[in-house]
Amino acid sequence: MSAMSRAIRACAATASRRNLSVAAASPKEASAAAAAALVAGRRGGSWDRGEDGSRVQWVFLGCPGVGKGTYAGRLSRMLGVPHIATGDLVRDALASQGPLSKQLAEIVNHGKLVSDEIIINLLSKRLEEGEENGELGFILDGFPRTIRQAEILEGVTDIDLVINLKLREEALLAKCIGRRKCSQCGGNFNVASIDIEGENGGPRMYMPPLLPPAECESKLITRADDTEEVVKERLRVYHDLCEPVEEFYRARGKLLEFNLPGGIPESWPKLLQALNIEDPDNKRSAAA
């Protein structure tokens, strides 16, 4: 990991500042088939260790509020690899009152993307700490967000799979505005109740609220950047700058696109199925 951290810093320092062009992407059908073939080659728990003994190296993509942290965190616990969310790294730096805190607050509170330099420095520090703790592999959430970042990452490590979570924008907006956190226990909740007509005659999308227990109700706080104006700006920035990253990985046959059909109870088992991972809870139920 420390070697990877050093390589990220070196690549970032020497990367060209010109706009990097994306390789011509294959048709979406061909890319989907390539990603499906990649996933089909792994069975059950065989994702958790590669032939060289290292663990999975995955990336989660998706609009702000889509649930990258939730699903990446669950897979992290299941596969035994660290979940590294650059959003969490930024929020930790904000809370630290360190030299970056004021600069980051100005960026985040206006819905802008944090610069490559800051993100790469935060990520490198996190990887160094992980190496000291004996971590192997990772699930990245929030990096890369630009073509330059994707080029840097590709230059220093081989990403196994890129999971692109997708959700209708009206649901994304409601989810972000409904997010809450308990100021005492740190638990994350959502007060939004989403019930949307299906598209093109499809099923309705229902996502129930994730309400806090009684002891947390009076301690809920809202993130400063979870206002409608800021969320809409974050979504606009994502579409402008981050969708090319999807094309970058689609062209390489590593992009697995997953449309969230609803809330966690409905989406989680279908995501595991798409990843060809057996659900240990289901196995325990079958054995009982």
Short mmCIF file of C-alpha atoms in Angstrom, two decimals:
data_model
loop_
_atom_site.label_atom_id
_atom_site.label_comp_id
_atom_site.label_asym_id
_atom_site.label_seq_id
_atom_site.Cartn_x
_atom_site.Cartn_y
_atom_site.Cartn_z
CA MET A 1 0.00 0.00 0.00
CA SER A 2 2.78 2.45 0.80
CA ALA A 3 4.28 1.77 -2.64
CA MET A 4 0.91 2.55 -4.18
CA SER A 5 0.64 5.71 -2.11
CA ARG A 6 4.06 6.89 -3.27
CA ALA A 7 3.19 6.03 -6.87
CA ILE A 8 -0.04 8.02 -6.70
CA ARG A 9 1.86 11.06 -5.47
CA ALA A 10 4.53 10.62 -8.15
CA CYS A 11 2.00 10.18 -10.97
CA ALA A 12 0.03 13.17 -9.76
CA ALA A 13 3.15 15.30 -9.69
CA THR A 14 4.18 14.37 -13.23
CA ALA A 15 0.78 14.00 -14.90
CA SER A 16 0.14 16.30 -17.84
CA ARG A 17 -2.07 19.28 -17.10
CA ARG A 18 -3.65 19.16 -20.51
CA ASN A 19 -7.10 17.63 -20.88
CA LEU A 20 -6.67 13.88 -21.11
CA SER A 21 -8.74 12.28 -23.84
CA VAL A 22 -10.86 9.24 -23.15
CA ALA A 23 -10.24 6.21 -25.29
CA ALA A 24 -13.05 5.56 -27.72
CA ALA A 25 -15.64 3.64 -25.79
CA SER A 26 -17.12 0.42 -27.06
CA PRO A 27 -20.88 0.25 -27.41
CA LYS A 28 -22.59 -0.08 -24.05
CA GLU A 29 -23.78 -3.58 -24.88
CA ALA A 30 -20.23 -4.79 -25.51
CA SER A 31 -18.98 -3.13 -22.33
CA ALA A 32 -21.79 -4.65 -20.27
CA ALA A 33 -21.00 -8.08 -21.71
CA ALA A 34 -17.31 -7.67 -20.83
CA ALA A 35 -18.11 -6.67 -17.25
CA ALA A 36 -20.63 -9.50 -16.93
CA ALA A 37 -18.02 -11.98 -18.16
CA LEU A 38 -15.54 -10.62 -15.61
CA VAL A 39 -18.03 -11.08 -12.78
CA ALA A 40 -19.15 -14.50 -14.04
CA GLY A 41 -15.56 -15.71 -13.74
CA ARG A 42 -15.74 -15.30 -9.95
CA ARG A 43 -17.88 -17.55 -7.81
CA GLY A 44 -19.09 -17.16 -4.24
CA GLY A 45 -16.25 -16.01 -2.02
CA SER A 46 -13.57 -16.18 -4.72
CA TRP A 47 -13.71 -12.37 -5.01
CA ASP A 48 -12.08 -12.03 -1.61
CA ARG A 49 -8.58 -13.11 -2.70
CA GLY A 50 -6.88 -12.89 -6.06
CA GLU A 51 -4.31 -15.30 -7.43
CA ASP A 52 -1.48 -13.22 -5.99
CA GLY A 53 -3.02 -13.29 -2.51
CA SER A 54 -4.15 -9.67 -2.60
CA ARG A 55 -7.74 -8.74 -1.94
CA VAL A 56 -10.21 -7.04 -4.26
CA GLN A 57 -9.49 -3.61 -5.68
CA TRP A 58 -12.84 -2.08 -6.58
CA VAL A 59 -14.15 1.39 -7.33
CA PHE A 60 -17.70 2.62 -6.69
CA LEU A 61 -19.04 5.35 -8.97
CA GLY A 62 -22.37 7.17 -8.84
CA CYS A 63 -24.03 10.52 -8.26
CA PRO A 64 -23.93 12.16 -4.83
CA GLY A 65 -26.50 10.53 -2.56
CA VAL A 66 -26.90 7.35 -4.61
CA GLY A 67 -25.72 5.17 -1.73
CA LYS A 68 -22.10 4.42 -2.65
CA GLY A 69 -21.04 4.53 0.99
CA THR A 70 -23.85 2.25 2.15
CA TYR A 71 -23.25 -0.52 -0.39
CA ALA A 72 -19.45 -0.18 -0.43
CA GLY A 73 -19.45 -0.39 3.37
CA ARG A 74 -21.55 -3.56 3.37
CA LEU A 75 -19.32 -5.22 0.78
CA SER A 76 -16.25 -4.08 2.71
CA ARG A 77 -17.43 -5.94 5.81
CA MET A 78 -18.47 -9.00 3.81
CA LEU A 79 -15.20 -9.32 1.86
CA GLY A 80 -12.88 -8.16 4.63
CA VAL A 81 -11.31 -5.22 2.77
CA PRO A 82 -11.14 -1.55 3.82
CA HIS A 83 -13.78 0.84 2.52
CA ILE A 84 -12.01 4.09 1.69
CA ALA A 85 -14.46 6.94 1.04
CA THR A 86 -12.85 10.19 -0.04
CA GLY A 87 -15.97 12.03 1.16
CA ASP A 88 -15.25 10.75 4.67
CA LEU A 89 -11.61 11.78 4.33
CA VAL A 90 -12.72 15.30 3.41
CA ARG A 91 -15.21 15.47 6.28
CA ASP A 92 -12.57 14.23 8.74
CA ALA A 93 -10.21 16.95 7.51
CA LEU A 94 -13.00 19.52 7.92
CA ALA A 95 -13.64 18.40 11.50
CA SER A 96 -9.95 18.37 12.41
CA GLN A 97 -9.64 22.17 12.37
CA GLY A 98 -6.32 21.67 10.59
CA PRO A 99 -4.86 23.92 7.90
CA LEU A 100 -7.13 22.45 5.22
CA SER A 101 -10.34 22.92 7.19
CA LYS A 102 -11.21 26.49 6.12
CA GLN A 103 -10.32 25.89 2.48
CA LEU A 104 -12.39 22.70 2.35
CA ALA A 105 -15.39 24.33 4.04
CA GLU A 106 -15.54 26.98 1.30
CA ILE A 107 -15.44 24.31 -1.42
CA VAL A 108 -17.86 21.80 0.09
CA ASN A 109 -20.50 24.28 1.24
CA HIS A 110 -20.84 25.56 -2.34
CA GLY A 111 -21.23 22.10 -3.87
CA LYS A 112 -17.90 22.21 -5.72
CA LEU A 113 -15.48 19.33 -6.29
CA VAL A 114 -12.38 19.23 -4.10
CA SER A 115 -9.21 19.64 -6.18
CA ASP A 116 -7.21 16.63 -7.39
CA GLU A 117 -4.22 17.74 -5.32
CA ILE A 118 -6.14 17.77 -2.04
CA ILE A 119 -7.91 14.47 -2.71
CA ILE A 120 -4.69 12.72 -3.75
CA ASN A 121 -2.87 13.95 -0.63
CA LEU A 122 -5.71 12.78 1.64
CA LEU A 123 -5.94 9.41 -0.13
CA SER A 124 -2.18 8.87 -0.03
CA LYS A 125 -2.12 9.54 3.70
CA ARG A 126 -5.00 7.09 4.24
CA LEU A 127 -3.23 4.38 2.20
CA GLU A 128 -0.05 4.87 4.21
CA GLU A 129 -1.98 4.43 7.45
CA GLY A 130 -3.64 1.31 6.05
CA GLU A 131 -0.30 -0.18 5.09
CA GLU A 132 0.94 0.34 8.63
CA ASN A 133 -2.13 -1.57 9.87
CA GLY A 134 -1.57 -4.48 7.45
CA GLU A 135 -4.51 -3.75 5.16
CA LEU A 136 -4.76 -5.50 1.77
CA GLY A 137 -6.94 -4.35 -1.12
CA PHE A 138 -9.62 -1.68 -0.97
CA ILE A 139 -13.03 -0.52 -2.11
CA LEU A 140 -12.71 3.09 -3.22
CA ASP A 141 -15.74 5.36 -2.94
CA GLY A 142 -15.51 8.86 -4.42
CA PHE A 143 -12.21 8.37 -6.27
CA PRO A 144 -11.58 8.75 -9.14
CA ARG A 145 -13.93 11.61 -9.99
CA THR A 146 -12.03 13.02 -12.96
CA ILE A 147 -10.26 11.57 -15.97
CA ARG A 148 -6.93 12.78 -14.58
CA GLN A 149 -7.56 10.90 -11.34
CA ALA A 150 -8.55 7.77 -13.29
CA GLU A 151 -5.36 7.99 -15.34
CA ILE A 152 -3.28 8.34 -12.17
CA LEU A 153 -5.01 5.36 -10.53
CA GLU A 154 -4.62 3.21 -13.65
CA GLY A 155 -0.93 4.04 -13.75
CA VAL A 156 -0.22 2.63 -10.28
CA THR A 157 -2.62 -0.30 -9.74
CA ASP A 158 -4.94 -2.68 -11.57
CA ILE A 159 -8.57 -2.06 -10.65
CA ASP A 160 -10.58 -5.29 -10.77
CA LEU A 161 -14.06 -3.86 -11.20
CA VAL A 162 -15.89 -0.52 -11.28
CA ILE A 163 -19.46 -0.58 -9.97
CA ASN A 164 -21.58 2.30 -11.25
CA LEU A 165 -24.67 2.78 -9.08
CA LYS A 166 -27.53 4.57 -10.81
CA LEU A 167 -30.73 6.09 -9.43
CA ARG A 168 -33.37 8.43 -10.83
CA GLU A 169 -32.47 12.06 -10.18
CA GLU A 170 -35.70 12.94 -8.38
CA ALA A 171 -35.01 10.12 -5.92
CA LEU A 172 -31.41 11.28 -5.52
CA LEU A 173 -32.51 14.81 -4.67
CA ALA A 174 -35.02 13.59 -2.07
CA LYS A 175 -32.47 11.22 -0.52
CA CYS A 176 -29.81 13.91 -0.13
CA ILE A 177 -32.18 16.46 1.39
CA GLY A 178 -33.53 13.80 3.77
CA ARG A 179 -30.15 12.73 5.17
CA ARG A 180 -29.64 13.16 8.91
CA LYS A 181 -26.90 12.23 11.38
CA CYS A 182 -27.07 11.76 15.14
CA SER A 183 -24.73 14.26 16.76
CA GLN A 184 -24.20 11.91 19.71
CA CYS A 185 -23.78 8.36 18.36
CA GLY A 186 -22.82 9.28 14.77
CA GLY A 187 -25.55 7.09 13.25
CA ASN A 188 -26.80 7.94 9.75
CA PHE A 189 -30.51 8.13 9.02
CA ASN A 190 -32.87 9.42 6.32
CA VAL A 191 -36.27 10.99 6.87
CA ALA A 192 -37.31 10.96 3.19
CA SER A 193 -40.14 8.69 2.10
CA ILE A 194 -39.77 8.17 -1.65
CA ASP A 195 -42.66 6.83 -3.71
CA ILE A 196 -42.29 7.51 -7.45
CA GLU A 197 -44.25 6.34 -10.49
CA GLY A 198 -42.37 3.80 -12.60
CA GLU A 199 -40.80 4.88 -15.88
CA ASN A 200 -42.22 3.57 -19.16
CA GLY A 201 -44.79 1.44 -17.41
CA GLY A 202 -42.24 -0.06 -15.01
CA PRO A 203 -42.83 -0.76 -11.31
CA ARG A 204 -43.08 2.05 -8.80
CA MET A 205 -39.95 2.97 -6.88
CA TYR A 206 -40.51 2.94 -3.14
CA MET A 207 -37.76 3.77 -0.67
CA PRO A 208 -38.97 3.95 2.94
CA PRO A 209 -37.35 6.34 5.42
CA LEU A 210 -34.57 5.10 7.67
CA LEU A 211 -35.77 6.64 10.90
CA PRO A 212 -33.65 7.00 14.05
CA PRO A 213 -34.43 5.32 17.38
CA ALA A 214 -36.19 7.43 19.98
CA GLU A 215 -32.97 8.30 21.80
CA CYS A 216 -31.54 9.92 18.64
CA GLU A 217 -34.61 11.86 17.45
CA SER A 218 -33.75 15.10 19.27
CA LYS A 219 -30.07 14.94 18.29
CA LEU A 220 -30.37 14.81 14.51
CA ILE A 221 -28.30 17.23 12.44
CA THR A 222 -28.22 17.98 8.72
CA ARG A 223 -25.02 18.28 6.68
CA ALA A 224 -24.35 21.86 5.60
CA ASP A 225 -24.20 20.78 1.95
CA ASP A 226 -27.53 18.89 1.97
CA THR A 227 -29.69 21.78 0.76
CA GLU A 228 -31.67 21.61 -2.47
CA GLU A 229 -29.58 24.32 -4.13
CA VAL A 230 -26.25 22.72 -3.22
CA VAL A 231 -27.40 19.19 -4.08
CA LYS A 232 -28.58 20.28 -7.53
CA GLU A 233 -25.21 21.96 -8.10
CA ARG A 234 -23.38 18.80 -7.00
CA LEU A 235 -25.42 16.72 -9.43
CA ARG A 236 -24.68 19.18 -12.25
CA VAL A 237 -20.97 19.08 -11.49
CA TYR A 238 -21.06 15.29 -11.38
CA HIS A 239 -22.68 15.01 -14.79
CA ASP A 240 -20.23 17.48 -16.31
CA LEU A 241 -17.01 16.07 -14.87
CA CYS A 242 -17.63 12.52 -13.67
CA GLU A 243 -19.60 10.89 -16.48
CA PRO A 244 -16.44 10.82 -18.64
CA VAL A 245 -14.91 8.61 -15.93
CA GLU A 246 -17.73 6.13 -16.57
CA GLU A 247 -16.78 6.13 -20.25
CA PHE A 248 -13.12 5.64 -19.30
CA TYR A 249 -13.91 2.38 -17.51
CA ARG A 250 -16.63 1.34 -19.94
CA ALA A 251 -14.05 1.43 -22.73
CA ARG A 252 -11.87 -0.94 -20.70
CA GLY A 253 -14.65 -3.46 -20.07
CA LYS A 254 -14.55 -2.95 -16.28
CA LEU A 255 -17.77 -0.98 -15.74
CA LEU A 256 -20.66 -2.85 -14.14
CA GLU A 257 -23.75 -0.63 -14.24
CA PHE A 258 -26.38 -1.31 -11.61
CA ASN A 259 -29.73 0.46 -11.51
CA LEU A 260 -30.98 0.58 -7.93
CA PRO A 261 -34.57 -0.71 -7.99
CA GLY A 262 -35.50 0.72 -4.59
CA GLY A 263 -34.31 0.79 -1.01
CA ILE A 264 -31.66 -1.37 0.65
CA PRO A 265 -33.89 -4.43 1.32
CA GLU A 266 -34.76 -4.66 -2.36
CA SER A 267 -31.45 -3.53 -3.87
CA TRP A 268 -28.87 -5.32 -1.70
CA PRO A 269 -29.66 -8.95 -2.70
CA LYS A 270 -29.89 -7.93 -6.36
CA LEU A 271 -26.51 -6.19 -6.17
CA LEU A 272 -24.94 -9.32 -4.66
CA GLN A 273 -26.50 -11.35 -7.46
CA ALA A 274 -25.07 -8.95 -10.06
CA LEU A 275 -21.64 -9.33 -8.43
CA ASN A 276 -21.98 -13.13 -8.26
CA ILE A 277 -21.52 -13.11 -4.48
CA GLU A 278 -23.40 -15.47 -2.22
CA ASP A 279 -25.32 -13.84 0.61
CA PRO A 280 -24.09 -15.45 3.87
CA ASP A 281 -27.37 -14.56 5.59
CA ASN A 282 -29.30 -16.58 3.02
CA LYS A 283 -26.88 -19.50 3.43
CA ARG A 284 -27.42 -19.45 7.20
CA SER A 285 -31.19 -19.34 6.71
CA ALA A 286 -31.06 -22.30 4.34
CA ALA A 287 -28.98 -24.30 6.81
CA ALA A 288 -31.26 -23.55 9.77
#
